[in-house]
Every structure is written in C-alpha cells, then in structure tokens.
Short mmCIF file of C-alpha atoms and ligand atoms in Angstrom, two decimals:
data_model
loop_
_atom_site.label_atom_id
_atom_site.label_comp_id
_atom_site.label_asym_id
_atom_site.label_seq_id
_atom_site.Cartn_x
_atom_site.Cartn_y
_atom_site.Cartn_z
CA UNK M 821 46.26 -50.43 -89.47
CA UNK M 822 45.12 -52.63 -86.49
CA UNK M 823 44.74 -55.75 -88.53
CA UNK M 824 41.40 -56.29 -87.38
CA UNK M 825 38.55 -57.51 -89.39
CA UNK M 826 36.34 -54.95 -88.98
CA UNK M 827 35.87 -51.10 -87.46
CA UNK M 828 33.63 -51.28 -84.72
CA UNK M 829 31.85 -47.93 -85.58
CA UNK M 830 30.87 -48.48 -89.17
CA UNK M 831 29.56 -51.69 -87.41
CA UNK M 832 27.32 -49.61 -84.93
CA UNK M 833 26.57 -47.25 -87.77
CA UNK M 834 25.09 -49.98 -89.81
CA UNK M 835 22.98 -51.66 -87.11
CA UNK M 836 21.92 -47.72 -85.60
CA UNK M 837 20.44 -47.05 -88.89
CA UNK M 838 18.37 -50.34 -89.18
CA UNK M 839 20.59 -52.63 -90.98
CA UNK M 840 21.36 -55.98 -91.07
CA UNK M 841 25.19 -57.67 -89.51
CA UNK M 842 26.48 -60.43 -91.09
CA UNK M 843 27.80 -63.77 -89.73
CA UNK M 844 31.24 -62.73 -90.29
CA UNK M 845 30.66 -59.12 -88.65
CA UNK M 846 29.01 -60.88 -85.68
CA UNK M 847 31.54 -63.24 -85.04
CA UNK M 848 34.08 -60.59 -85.00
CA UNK M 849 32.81 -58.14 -82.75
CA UNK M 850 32.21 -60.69 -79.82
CA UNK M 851 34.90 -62.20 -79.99
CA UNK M 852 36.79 -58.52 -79.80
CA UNK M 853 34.87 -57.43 -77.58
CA UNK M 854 35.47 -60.39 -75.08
CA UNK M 855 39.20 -60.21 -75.70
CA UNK M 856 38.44 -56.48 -75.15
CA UNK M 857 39.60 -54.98 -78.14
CA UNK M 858 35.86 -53.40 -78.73
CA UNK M 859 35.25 -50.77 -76.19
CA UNK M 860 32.24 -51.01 -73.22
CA UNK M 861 31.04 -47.59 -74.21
CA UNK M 862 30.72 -48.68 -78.16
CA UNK M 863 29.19 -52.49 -77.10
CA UNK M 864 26.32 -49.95 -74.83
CA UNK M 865 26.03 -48.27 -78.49
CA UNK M 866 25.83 -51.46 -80.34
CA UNK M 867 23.24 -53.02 -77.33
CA UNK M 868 21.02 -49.83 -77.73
CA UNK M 869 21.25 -50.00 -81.82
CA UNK M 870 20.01 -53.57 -81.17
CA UNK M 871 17.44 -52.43 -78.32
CA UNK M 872 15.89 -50.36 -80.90
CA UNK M 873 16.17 -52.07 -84.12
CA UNK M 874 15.67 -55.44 -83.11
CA UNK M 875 17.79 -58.02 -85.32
CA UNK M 876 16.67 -61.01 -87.93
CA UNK M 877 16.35 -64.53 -87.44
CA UNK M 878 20.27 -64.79 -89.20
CA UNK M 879 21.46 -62.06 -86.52
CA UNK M 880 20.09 -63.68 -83.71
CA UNK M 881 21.51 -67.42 -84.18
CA UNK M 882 24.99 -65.71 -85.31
CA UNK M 883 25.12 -64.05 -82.21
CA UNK M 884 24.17 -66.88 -79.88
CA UNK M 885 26.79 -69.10 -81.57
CA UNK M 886 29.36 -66.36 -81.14
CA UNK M 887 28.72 -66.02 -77.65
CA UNK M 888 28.81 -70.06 -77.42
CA UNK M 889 31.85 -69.67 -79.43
CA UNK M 890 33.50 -67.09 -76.56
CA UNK M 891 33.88 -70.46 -74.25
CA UNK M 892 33.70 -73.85 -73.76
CA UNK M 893 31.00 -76.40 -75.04
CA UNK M 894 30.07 -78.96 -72.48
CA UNK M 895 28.89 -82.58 -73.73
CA UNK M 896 28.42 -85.89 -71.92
CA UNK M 897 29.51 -88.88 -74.15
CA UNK M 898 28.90 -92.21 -72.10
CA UNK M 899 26.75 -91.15 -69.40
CA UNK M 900 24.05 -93.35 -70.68
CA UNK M 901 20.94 -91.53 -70.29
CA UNK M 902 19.06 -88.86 -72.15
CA UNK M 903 19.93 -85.10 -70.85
CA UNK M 904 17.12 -82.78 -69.83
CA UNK M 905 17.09 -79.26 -68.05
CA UNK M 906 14.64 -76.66 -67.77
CA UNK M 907 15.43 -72.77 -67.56
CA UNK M 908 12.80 -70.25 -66.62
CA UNK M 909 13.10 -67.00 -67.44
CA UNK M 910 13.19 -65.41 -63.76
CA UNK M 911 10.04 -64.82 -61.76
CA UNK M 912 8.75 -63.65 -57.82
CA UNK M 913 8.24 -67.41 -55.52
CA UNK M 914 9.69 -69.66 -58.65
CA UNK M 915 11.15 -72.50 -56.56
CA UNK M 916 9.92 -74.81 -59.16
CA UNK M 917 13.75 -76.31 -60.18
CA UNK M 918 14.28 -77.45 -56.75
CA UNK M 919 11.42 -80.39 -57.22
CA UNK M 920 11.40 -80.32 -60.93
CA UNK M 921 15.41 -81.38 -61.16
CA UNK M 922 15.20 -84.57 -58.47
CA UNK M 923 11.83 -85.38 -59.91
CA UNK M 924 12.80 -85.51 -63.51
CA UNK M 925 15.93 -87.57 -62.23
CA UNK M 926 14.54 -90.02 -60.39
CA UNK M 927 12.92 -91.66 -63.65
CA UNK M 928 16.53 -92.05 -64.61
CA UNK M 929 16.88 -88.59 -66.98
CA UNK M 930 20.28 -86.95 -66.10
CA UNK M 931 18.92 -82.89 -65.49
CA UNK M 932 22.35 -80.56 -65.58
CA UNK M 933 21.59 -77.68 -64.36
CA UNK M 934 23.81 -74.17 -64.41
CA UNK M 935 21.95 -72.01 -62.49
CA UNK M 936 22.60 -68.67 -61.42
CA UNK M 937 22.56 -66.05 -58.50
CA UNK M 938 19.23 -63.62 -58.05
CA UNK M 939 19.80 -59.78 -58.90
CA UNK M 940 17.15 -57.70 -58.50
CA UNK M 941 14.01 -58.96 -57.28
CA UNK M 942 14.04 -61.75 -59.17
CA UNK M 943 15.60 -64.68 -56.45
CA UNK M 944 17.79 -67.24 -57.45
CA UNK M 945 18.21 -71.07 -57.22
CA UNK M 946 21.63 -71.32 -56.05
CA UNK M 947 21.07 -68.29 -53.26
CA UNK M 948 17.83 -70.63 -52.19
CA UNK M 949 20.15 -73.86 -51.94
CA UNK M 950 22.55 -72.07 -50.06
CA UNK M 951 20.50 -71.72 -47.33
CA UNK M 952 20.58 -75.54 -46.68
CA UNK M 953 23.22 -76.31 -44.09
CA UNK M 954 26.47 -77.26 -45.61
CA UNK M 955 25.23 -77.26 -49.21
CA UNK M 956 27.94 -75.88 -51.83
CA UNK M 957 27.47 -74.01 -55.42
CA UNK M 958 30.31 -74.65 -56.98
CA UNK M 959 31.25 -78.32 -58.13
CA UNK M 960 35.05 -79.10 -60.09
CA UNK M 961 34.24 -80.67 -63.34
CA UNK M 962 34.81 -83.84 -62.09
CA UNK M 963 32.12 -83.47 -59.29
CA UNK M 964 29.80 -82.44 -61.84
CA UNK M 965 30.18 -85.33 -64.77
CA UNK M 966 30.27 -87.73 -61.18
CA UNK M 967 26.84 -86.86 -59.60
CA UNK M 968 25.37 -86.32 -62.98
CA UNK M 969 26.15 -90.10 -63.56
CA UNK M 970 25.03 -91.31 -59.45
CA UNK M 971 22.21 -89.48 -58.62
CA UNK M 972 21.27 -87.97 -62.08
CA UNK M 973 20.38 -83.96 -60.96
CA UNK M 974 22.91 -81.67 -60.29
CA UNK M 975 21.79 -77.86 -59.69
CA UNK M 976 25.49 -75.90 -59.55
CA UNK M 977 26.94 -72.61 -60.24
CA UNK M 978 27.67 -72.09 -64.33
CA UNK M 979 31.78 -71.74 -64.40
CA UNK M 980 33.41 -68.69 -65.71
CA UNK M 981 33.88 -70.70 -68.87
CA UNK M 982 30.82 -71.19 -70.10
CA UNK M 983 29.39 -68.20 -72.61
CA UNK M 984 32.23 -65.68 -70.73
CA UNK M 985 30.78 -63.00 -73.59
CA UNK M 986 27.64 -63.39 -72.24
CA UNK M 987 29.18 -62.68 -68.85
CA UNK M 988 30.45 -59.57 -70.19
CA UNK M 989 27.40 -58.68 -72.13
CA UNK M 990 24.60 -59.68 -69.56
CA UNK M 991 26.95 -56.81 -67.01
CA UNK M 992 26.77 -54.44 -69.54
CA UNK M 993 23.26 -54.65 -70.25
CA UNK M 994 21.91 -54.32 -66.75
CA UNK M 995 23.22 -50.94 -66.04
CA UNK M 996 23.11 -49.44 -69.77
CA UNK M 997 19.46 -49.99 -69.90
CA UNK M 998 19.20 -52.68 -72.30
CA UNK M 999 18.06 -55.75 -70.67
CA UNK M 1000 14.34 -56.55 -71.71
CA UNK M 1001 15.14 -56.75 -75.82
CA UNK M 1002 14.09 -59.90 -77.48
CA UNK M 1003 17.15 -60.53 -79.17
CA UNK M 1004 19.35 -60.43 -76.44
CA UNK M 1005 17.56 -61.80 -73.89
CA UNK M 1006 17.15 -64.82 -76.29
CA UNK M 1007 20.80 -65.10 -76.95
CA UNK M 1008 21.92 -64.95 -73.66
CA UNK M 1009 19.40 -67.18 -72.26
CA UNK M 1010 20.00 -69.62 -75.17
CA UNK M 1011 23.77 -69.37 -75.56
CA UNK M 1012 24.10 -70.82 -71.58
CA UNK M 1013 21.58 -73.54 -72.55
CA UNK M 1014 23.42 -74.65 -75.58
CA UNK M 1015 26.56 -74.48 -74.10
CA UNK M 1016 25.60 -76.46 -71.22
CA UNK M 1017 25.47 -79.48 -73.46
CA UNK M 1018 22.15 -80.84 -72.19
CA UNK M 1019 20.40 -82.49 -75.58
CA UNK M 1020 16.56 -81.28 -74.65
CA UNK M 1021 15.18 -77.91 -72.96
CA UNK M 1022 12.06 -77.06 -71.47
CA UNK M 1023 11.44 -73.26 -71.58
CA UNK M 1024 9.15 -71.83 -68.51
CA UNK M 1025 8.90 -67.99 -70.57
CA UNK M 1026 7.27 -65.83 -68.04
CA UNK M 1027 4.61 -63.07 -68.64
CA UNK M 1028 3.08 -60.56 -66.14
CA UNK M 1029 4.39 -58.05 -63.89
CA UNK M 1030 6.74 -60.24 -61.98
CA UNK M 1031 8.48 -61.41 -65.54
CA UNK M 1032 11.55 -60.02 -67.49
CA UNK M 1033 8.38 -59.05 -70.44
CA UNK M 1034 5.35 -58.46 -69.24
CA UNK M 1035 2.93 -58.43 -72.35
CA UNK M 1036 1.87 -61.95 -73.09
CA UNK M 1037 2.38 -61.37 -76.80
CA UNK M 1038 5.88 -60.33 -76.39
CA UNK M 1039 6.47 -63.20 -73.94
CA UNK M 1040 5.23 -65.44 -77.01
CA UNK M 1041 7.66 -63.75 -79.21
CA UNK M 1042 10.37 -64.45 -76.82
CA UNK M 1043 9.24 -68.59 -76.48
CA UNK M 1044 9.33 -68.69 -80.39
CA UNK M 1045 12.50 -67.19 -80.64
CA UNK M 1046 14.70 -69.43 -78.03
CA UNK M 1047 12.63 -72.81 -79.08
CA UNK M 1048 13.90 -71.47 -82.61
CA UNK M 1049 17.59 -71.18 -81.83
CA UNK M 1050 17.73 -74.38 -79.34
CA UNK M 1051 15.97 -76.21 -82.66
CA UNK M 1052 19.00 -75.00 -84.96
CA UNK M 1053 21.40 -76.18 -82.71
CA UNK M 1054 20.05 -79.57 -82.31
CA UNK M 1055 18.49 -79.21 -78.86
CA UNK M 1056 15.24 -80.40 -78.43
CA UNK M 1057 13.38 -77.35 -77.09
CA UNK M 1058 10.06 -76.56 -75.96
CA UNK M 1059 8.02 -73.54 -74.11
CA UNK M 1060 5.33 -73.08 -71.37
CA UNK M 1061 4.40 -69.66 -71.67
CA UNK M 1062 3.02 -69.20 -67.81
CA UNK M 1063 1.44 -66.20 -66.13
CA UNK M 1064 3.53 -64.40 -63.56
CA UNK M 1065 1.14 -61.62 -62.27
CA UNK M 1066 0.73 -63.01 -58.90
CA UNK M 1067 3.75 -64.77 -56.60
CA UNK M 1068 4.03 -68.77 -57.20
CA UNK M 1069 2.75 -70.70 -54.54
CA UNK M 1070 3.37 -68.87 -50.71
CA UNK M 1071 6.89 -68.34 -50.42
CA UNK M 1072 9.19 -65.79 -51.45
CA UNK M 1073 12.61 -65.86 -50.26
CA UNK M 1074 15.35 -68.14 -49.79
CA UNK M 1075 14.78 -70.94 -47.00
CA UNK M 1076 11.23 -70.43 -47.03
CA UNK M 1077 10.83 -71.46 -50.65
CA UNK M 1078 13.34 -74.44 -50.00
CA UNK M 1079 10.51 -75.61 -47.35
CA UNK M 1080 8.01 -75.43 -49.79
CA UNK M 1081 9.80 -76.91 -52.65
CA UNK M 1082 10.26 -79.86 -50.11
CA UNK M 1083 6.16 -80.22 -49.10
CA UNK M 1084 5.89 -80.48 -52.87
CA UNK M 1085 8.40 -83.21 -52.69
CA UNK M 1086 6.59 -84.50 -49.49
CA UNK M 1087 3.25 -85.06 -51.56
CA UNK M 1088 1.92 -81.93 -50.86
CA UNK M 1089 2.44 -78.46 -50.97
CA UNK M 1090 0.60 -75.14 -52.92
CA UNK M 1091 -1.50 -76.41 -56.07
CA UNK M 1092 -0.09 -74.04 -58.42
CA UNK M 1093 3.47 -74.98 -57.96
CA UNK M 1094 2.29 -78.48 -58.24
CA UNK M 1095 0.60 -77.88 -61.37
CA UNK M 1096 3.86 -76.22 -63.00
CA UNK M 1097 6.07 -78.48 -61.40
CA UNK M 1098 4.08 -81.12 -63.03
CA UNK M 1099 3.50 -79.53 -66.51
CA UNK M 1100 7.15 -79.29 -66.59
CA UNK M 1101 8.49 -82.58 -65.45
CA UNK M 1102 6.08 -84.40 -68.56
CA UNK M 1103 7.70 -81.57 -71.17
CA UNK M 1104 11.01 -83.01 -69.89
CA UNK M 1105 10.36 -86.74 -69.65
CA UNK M 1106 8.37 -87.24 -72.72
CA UNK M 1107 11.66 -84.90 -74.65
CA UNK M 1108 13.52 -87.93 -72.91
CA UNK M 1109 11.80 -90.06 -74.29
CA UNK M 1110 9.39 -91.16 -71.17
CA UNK M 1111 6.21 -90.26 -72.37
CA UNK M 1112 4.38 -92.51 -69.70
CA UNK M 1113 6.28 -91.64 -66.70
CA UNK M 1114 4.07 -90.75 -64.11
CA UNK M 1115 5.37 -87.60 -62.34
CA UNK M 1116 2.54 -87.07 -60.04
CA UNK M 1117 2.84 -90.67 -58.78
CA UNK M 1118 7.03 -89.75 -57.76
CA UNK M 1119 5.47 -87.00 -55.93
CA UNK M 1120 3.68 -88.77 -53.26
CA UNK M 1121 5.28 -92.15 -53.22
CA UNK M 1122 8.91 -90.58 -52.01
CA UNK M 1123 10.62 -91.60 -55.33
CA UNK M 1124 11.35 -87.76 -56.00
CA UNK M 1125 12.00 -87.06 -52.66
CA UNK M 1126 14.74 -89.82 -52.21
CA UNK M 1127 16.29 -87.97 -55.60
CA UNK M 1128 16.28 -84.76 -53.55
CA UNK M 1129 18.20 -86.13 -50.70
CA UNK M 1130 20.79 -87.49 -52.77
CA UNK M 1131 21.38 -84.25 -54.91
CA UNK M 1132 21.35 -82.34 -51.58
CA UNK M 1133 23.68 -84.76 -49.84
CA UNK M 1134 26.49 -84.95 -52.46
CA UNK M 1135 26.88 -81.20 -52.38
CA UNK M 1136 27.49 -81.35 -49.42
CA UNK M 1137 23.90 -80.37 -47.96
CA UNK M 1138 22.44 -82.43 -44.60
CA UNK M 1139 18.67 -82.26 -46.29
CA UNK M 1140 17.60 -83.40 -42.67
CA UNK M 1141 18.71 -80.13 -40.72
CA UNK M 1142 16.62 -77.06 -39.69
CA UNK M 1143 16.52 -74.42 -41.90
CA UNK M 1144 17.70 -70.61 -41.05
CA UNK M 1145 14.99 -68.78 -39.08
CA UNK M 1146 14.79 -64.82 -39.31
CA UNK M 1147 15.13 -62.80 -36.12
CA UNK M 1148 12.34 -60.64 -36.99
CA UNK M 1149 8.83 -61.09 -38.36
CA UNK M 1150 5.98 -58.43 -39.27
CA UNK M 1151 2.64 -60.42 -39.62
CA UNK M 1152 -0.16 -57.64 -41.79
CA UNK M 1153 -3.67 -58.31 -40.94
CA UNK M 1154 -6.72 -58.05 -43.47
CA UNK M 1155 -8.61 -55.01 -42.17
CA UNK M 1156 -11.76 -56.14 -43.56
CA UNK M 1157 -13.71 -59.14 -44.84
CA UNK M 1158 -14.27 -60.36 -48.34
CA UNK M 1159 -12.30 -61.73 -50.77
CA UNK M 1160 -8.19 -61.09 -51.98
CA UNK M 1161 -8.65 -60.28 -55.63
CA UNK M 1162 -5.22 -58.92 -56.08
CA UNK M 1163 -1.38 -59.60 -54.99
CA UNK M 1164 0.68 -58.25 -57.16
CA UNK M 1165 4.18 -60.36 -58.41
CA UNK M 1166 6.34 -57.37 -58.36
CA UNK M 1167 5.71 -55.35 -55.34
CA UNK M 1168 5.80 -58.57 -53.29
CA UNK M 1169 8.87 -59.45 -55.17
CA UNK M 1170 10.69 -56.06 -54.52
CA UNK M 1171 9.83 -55.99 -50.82
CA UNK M 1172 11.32 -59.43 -50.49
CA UNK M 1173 14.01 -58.00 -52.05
CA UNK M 1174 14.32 -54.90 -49.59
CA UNK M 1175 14.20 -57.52 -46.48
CA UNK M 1176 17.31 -58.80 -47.62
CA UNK M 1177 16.00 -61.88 -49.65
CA UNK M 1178 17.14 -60.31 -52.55
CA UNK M 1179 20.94 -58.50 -54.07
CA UNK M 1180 20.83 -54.96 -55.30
CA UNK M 1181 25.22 -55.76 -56.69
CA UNK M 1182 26.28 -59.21 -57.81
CA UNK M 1183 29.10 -59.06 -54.91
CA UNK M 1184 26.29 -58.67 -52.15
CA UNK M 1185 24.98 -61.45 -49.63
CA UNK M 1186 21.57 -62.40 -49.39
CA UNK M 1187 19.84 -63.09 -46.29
CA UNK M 1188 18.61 -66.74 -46.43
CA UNK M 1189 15.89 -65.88 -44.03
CA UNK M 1190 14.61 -62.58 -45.08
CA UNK M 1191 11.57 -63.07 -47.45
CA UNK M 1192 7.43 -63.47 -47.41
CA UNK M 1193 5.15 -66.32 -46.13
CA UNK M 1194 1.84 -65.38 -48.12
CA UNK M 1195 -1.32 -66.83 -45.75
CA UNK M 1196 -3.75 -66.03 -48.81
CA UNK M 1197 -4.01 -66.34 -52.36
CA UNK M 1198 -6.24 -64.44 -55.24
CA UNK M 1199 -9.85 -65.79 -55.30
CA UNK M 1200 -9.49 -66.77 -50.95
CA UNK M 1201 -11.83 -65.81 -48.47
CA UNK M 1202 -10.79 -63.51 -45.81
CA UNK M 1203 -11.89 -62.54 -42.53
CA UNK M 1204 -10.85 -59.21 -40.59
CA UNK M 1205 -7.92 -59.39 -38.18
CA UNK M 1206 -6.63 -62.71 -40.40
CA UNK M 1207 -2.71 -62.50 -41.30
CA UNK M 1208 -2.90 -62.28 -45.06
CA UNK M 1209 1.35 -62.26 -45.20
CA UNK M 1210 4.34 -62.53 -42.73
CA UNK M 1211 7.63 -60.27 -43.35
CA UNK M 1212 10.34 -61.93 -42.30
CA UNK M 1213 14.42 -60.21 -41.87
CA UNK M 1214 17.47 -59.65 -39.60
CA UNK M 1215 16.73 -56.53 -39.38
CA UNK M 1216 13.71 -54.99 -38.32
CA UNK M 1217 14.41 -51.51 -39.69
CA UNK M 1218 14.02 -52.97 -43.73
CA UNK M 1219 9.70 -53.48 -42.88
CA UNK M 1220 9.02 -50.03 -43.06
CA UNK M 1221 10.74 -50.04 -46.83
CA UNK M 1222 9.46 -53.11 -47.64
CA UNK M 1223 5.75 -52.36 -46.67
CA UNK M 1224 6.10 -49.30 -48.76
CA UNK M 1225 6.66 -51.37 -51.70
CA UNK M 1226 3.51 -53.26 -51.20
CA UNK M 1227 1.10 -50.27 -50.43
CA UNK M 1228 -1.61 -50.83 -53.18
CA UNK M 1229 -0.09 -54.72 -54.47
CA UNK M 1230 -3.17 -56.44 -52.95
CA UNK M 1231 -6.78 -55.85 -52.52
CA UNK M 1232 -9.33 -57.20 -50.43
CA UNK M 1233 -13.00 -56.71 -52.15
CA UNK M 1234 -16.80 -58.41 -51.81
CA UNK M 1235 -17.57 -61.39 -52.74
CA UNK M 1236 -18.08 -62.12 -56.35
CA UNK M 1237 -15.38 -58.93 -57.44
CA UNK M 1238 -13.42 -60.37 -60.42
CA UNK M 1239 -9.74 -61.44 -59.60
CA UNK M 1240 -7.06 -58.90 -60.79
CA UNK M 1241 -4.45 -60.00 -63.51
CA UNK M 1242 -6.58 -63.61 -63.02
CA UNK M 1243 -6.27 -66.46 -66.01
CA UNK M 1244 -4.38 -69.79 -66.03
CA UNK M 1245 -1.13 -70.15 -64.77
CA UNK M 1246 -0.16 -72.30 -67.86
CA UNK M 1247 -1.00 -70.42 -71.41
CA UNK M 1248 0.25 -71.92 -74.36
CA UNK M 1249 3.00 -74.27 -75.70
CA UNK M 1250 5.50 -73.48 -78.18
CA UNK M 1251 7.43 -76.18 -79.96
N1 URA Q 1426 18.70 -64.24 -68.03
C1 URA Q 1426 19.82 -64.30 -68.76
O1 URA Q 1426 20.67 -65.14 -68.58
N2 URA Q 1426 19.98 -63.36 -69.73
C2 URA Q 1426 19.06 -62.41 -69.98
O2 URA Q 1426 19.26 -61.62 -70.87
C3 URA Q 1426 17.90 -62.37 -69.20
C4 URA Q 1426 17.75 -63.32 -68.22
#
C-alpha cells in the first residue's frame, strides 16, 4: 500500500475514456505530481487524455486552484490603491505591457506584473527590458511590495514560488505536444494571474497565425473560459479578443520594440499599438474604478512617460542610455510597385526568432539586438527599390535562415487587391 489517495492510472484511465475527475482526484494528482510522486511519462498521458477530451467547467477551476494551491498566494493588504495587470496571451511585435504598465500607473493604479521569458517565436517582456542598460528581472519580495507602493508598476520575473505545478506542467507540455488545449492553457495562464494577487485582469486573447489559437472562435472559447475562472476566484476579469495575423506595430525583437514602446510613450509611435495600448489601459482603469481617466491625454502630456522612467530607474535601468545596436543589418527591397496586402505574424515572428531575437531552450540567451524593423504595413503603398523590412543580428550567417522563413509571408499586389488576413485589430469583449 502506498497510502496515497488515489492510483494515478485508473485516474488516466478515467479521463482517456472521456470521463469526468473530481475535485478530490484533481487536487491529488497535482499535488503528487509536483512533489513527484506521479510520474512525467503518466502526467504526458494524463495531458494528452485532457488534449483530447477536453475537461468541464468543474475540472477546469479544480485544476487551476490546485495548481494555485502548489505555491504561494500573493496579496497586498495596505498598499492603498486598486490592483490591475494585464496578461496577453503571447503574440509576434506585442510590446504593448511596456506602455500599458507605466500608463495605467501613473493614474495612481498599482499594475504587478509577473512576466515571463520568450520561447519560441513568441518574444518576451522581461528579455525586451533586459536590453535596457542596467535594468534587472528579478526583484526580492521586498523590492517588489516597495516599488509597487512608489512608483505603482513593477514588470519582474514570476519567482519559483508562484504556481511551481504550473512550472512543471507548462515544461511538460511544450515538448509532449500538448500546449494549444483550452483547458490547460486556461489554467496555466489563469493559475499565475490568480496567484499573483492582483484584484482585476485584463485579458489581451490573441487569434491569427502569430497566436497560441489561431481560429477566432476557439480564441473566444479561450477568453470565456479564463474571464470565467478569474470571475470564480474573485478577480475582476475581462477580454479583448484582438487579431494577430499581421506583426503589431514595426518592431520585432528586443531593443527595437523597447524604442517603440517608448515613441508610444513619447506621444507618438505606430497607430495600432496605440489603439491596443489604449483599449487596454480604459479596460484596466475603469476595473479600477477610473472610468474617466483619460489615457490618451497621459500619452502626450509626459504623465506616462515620467511613470516609465521611474519603473525603469528603480530596477536598476538608466531609461536615458542608448540602446544595443546589432552588428549586422540586411535591408529587402520591394521589387515592384503596388500595394503590401500581406505580412504574415508567424513567418516574421520565426525569422526574428532565427536572428537571435528569439530562444529555441529556456537556458539560452537572446540577442537584444537581433530582430525586424518593418518599413511597411498591410494596406501601404509601395514603390520598387523601397526597403519594405530591415534584418538585424550579430551574426550575419542567421539572414540566409531567417529569409527562408519569410519566403511567401508578404505580398506586394495592385492597387485596390484586398488585404490578406485584414479586419480590426480589436474584435470583441468578453466579460
Ligand atoms: N502561457 C502560459 O503561461 N501557459 C500556457 O499554457 C500558454 C501560454
């Protein structure tokens, strides 16, 4: 007898032939499998049973309180002011936290943010940060709960405490094939969230080629679910379901994107990562109770932009220094005139990636240089000869790779051709 609650195989059993776990079964098999008592080769089973049989409302909550369960719960008695944070769920050019968090803060709404590192082509905030001069990740608790009181936004590495089942989990699922279900996805996302301790959530749920899901219906499914689970645990959540066919605003990369994020901070910057920006920042202010604020006006008056330096500063960060520059650069020229009707998220995304932008392992550095400066959009006019993107890298041996990636990803057609994958950036809201 092992004195355990439950065998793990009657467990995978039951969910592999399309039945339903209970709270009790739930709660037992995360926690054993984070204390390691349930195998990774029967947790791959259990993820695939799940991959394929989806789970129930009842399922999904147990298991994101399980995983919440698996660590510590953050909370913030006495800062006094209301908590807000966004999470997006991963996208190709989505700088938008690095305005969005000063922004929000600077109307006096504390933003905690646990971010995390890119894998994959999908970048990631704290790998973008880290390309400012002197900036640090990773705050001590004390650090955190201080800035979080001074200057309101913190953007820092998640500690190993928070959701460590997750951790475990999220490993597992990347290289067992069992990333994009709803359910877990949900959890995951959800469980960090929660745990976090911020008391309202703005969801940016991405659909399109350079998204996690790319079927907007599915992307729906996945808003409904994590506003759903941040409702039952008394987090006031809401979701943006926006349209991630084509790279936000011009930059994809690392530094790059950091100058961008600060135009937008500047006053001015690419419209649609205004737009989002925007959309965002009154989702989070009117959850904190500002309904009124006006976010546009913090853009151009410097309000947000004095928020920035501070957040930047106390990590560490001199916001006023140069940023990295890459030794090498690859400028590709339209070859005809006419219009761009297509750039597609995910190529441009993956040959970021191959520059170096991007991490293939968690343990791997990124190159804060490496990346893409896009000169046109979908719906510009072009003229032959005109640099429609720049590569940039270290090395100039990773173009050849990275060009292959975007053989086909954008189109240059006459004028009047309908835009490829076109459609709002913002769709619709789920609350
Ligand atoms: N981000 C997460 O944290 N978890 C997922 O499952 C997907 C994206």
């Amino acid at each position: 007898m092992s004195g355990e609650a439950f065998d793990v195989v009657d467990l995978i059993k039951l969910k592999r032939d399309g039945g339903t776990l209970e709270t009790a079964q739930i709660n037992w098999l995360v926690d054993a499998y984070a204390r390691g008592f349930v195998a990774e080769e029967q947790m791959s089973a259990m993820a695939m049973a799940i991959f394929l049989n989806g789970m129930g409302r009842e399922e999904i909550r147990d298991l994101t309180l399980a995983m919440i369960a698996s660590g510590e719960r953050l909370s913030f008695p006495g800062l006094g002011k209301p908590t807000a944070d966004k999470h997006s769920t991963g996208g190709v050019g989505d700088k938008i936290t690095l305005p969005l968090a000063p922004l929000v803060a600077s109307f006096g709404v504390a933003v905690p943010q646990l971010s995390g590192r890119g894998l994959g082509f999908t970048g990631g905030t704290l790998d973008k940060l880290e390309s400012i001069p002197g900036w640090r990740a990773k705050l001590s608790p004390r650090e955190f709960q201080d800035q979080l009181r001074e200057v309101g936004a913190v953007i820092c590495a998640a500690g190993a405490s928070l959701a460590p089942a997750d951790a475990k989990l999220y490993a597992l699922r990347d290289i067992t094939a069992t990333v994009e279900a709803i359910p877990l996805i949900a959890s995951s996302i959800m469980s960090k969230k929660i745990a976090e301790g911020t008391s309202a959530l703005v969801l940016d749920v991405k659909f399109g080629s350079g998204a996690f899901i790319s079927d907007p219906k599915r992307g729906r499914e996945l808003a409904e679910t994590m506003v759903r689970l941040g409702t039952d645990a008394g987090v006031k959540t809401v979701a943006l379901l926006t349209n991630m066919n084509v790279p936000l605003g011009n930059t994809i990369g690392n530094a790059n994107e950091v100058r961008e994020a600060v135009e937008v901070l500047a006053g001015g910057g690419p419209a649609d990562v205004i737009e989002l920006t925007l959309a965002l920042a009154r989702e989070m202010l009117t959850l904190a109770g500002m309904p009124d604020a006006d976010a546009a006006a913090a853009l151009k008056n410097g309000q947000a932009m004095d928020t920035w330096r501070a957040m930047i500063s106390a990590q560490g960060g001199d916001p006023a220094a140069p940023l990295p520059v890459a030794k090498e650069q690859h400028a590709v020229l339209a070859e005809r005139d006419g219009i761009l009707v297509a750039q597609d998220a995910l190529a441009f995304g993956i040959a970021s990636w191959r520059l170096g932008a991007g991490r293939a392992r968690k343990e791997d550095p990124v190159q804060h240089a490496a990346g893409i400066d896009l000169h046109a959009k979908p719906g510009d006019a072009v003229a032959k000869g005109q640099p429609l993107f720049t590569l940039f890298s270290e090395e100039e041996s990773r173009f050849d790779r990275s060009l292959e990636a975007l053989a086909g990803a954008y189109r240059i057609d006459v004028p009047g051709s309908p835009i490829e994958n076109g459609g709002p950036l913002i769709g619709s809201r789920v609350d």
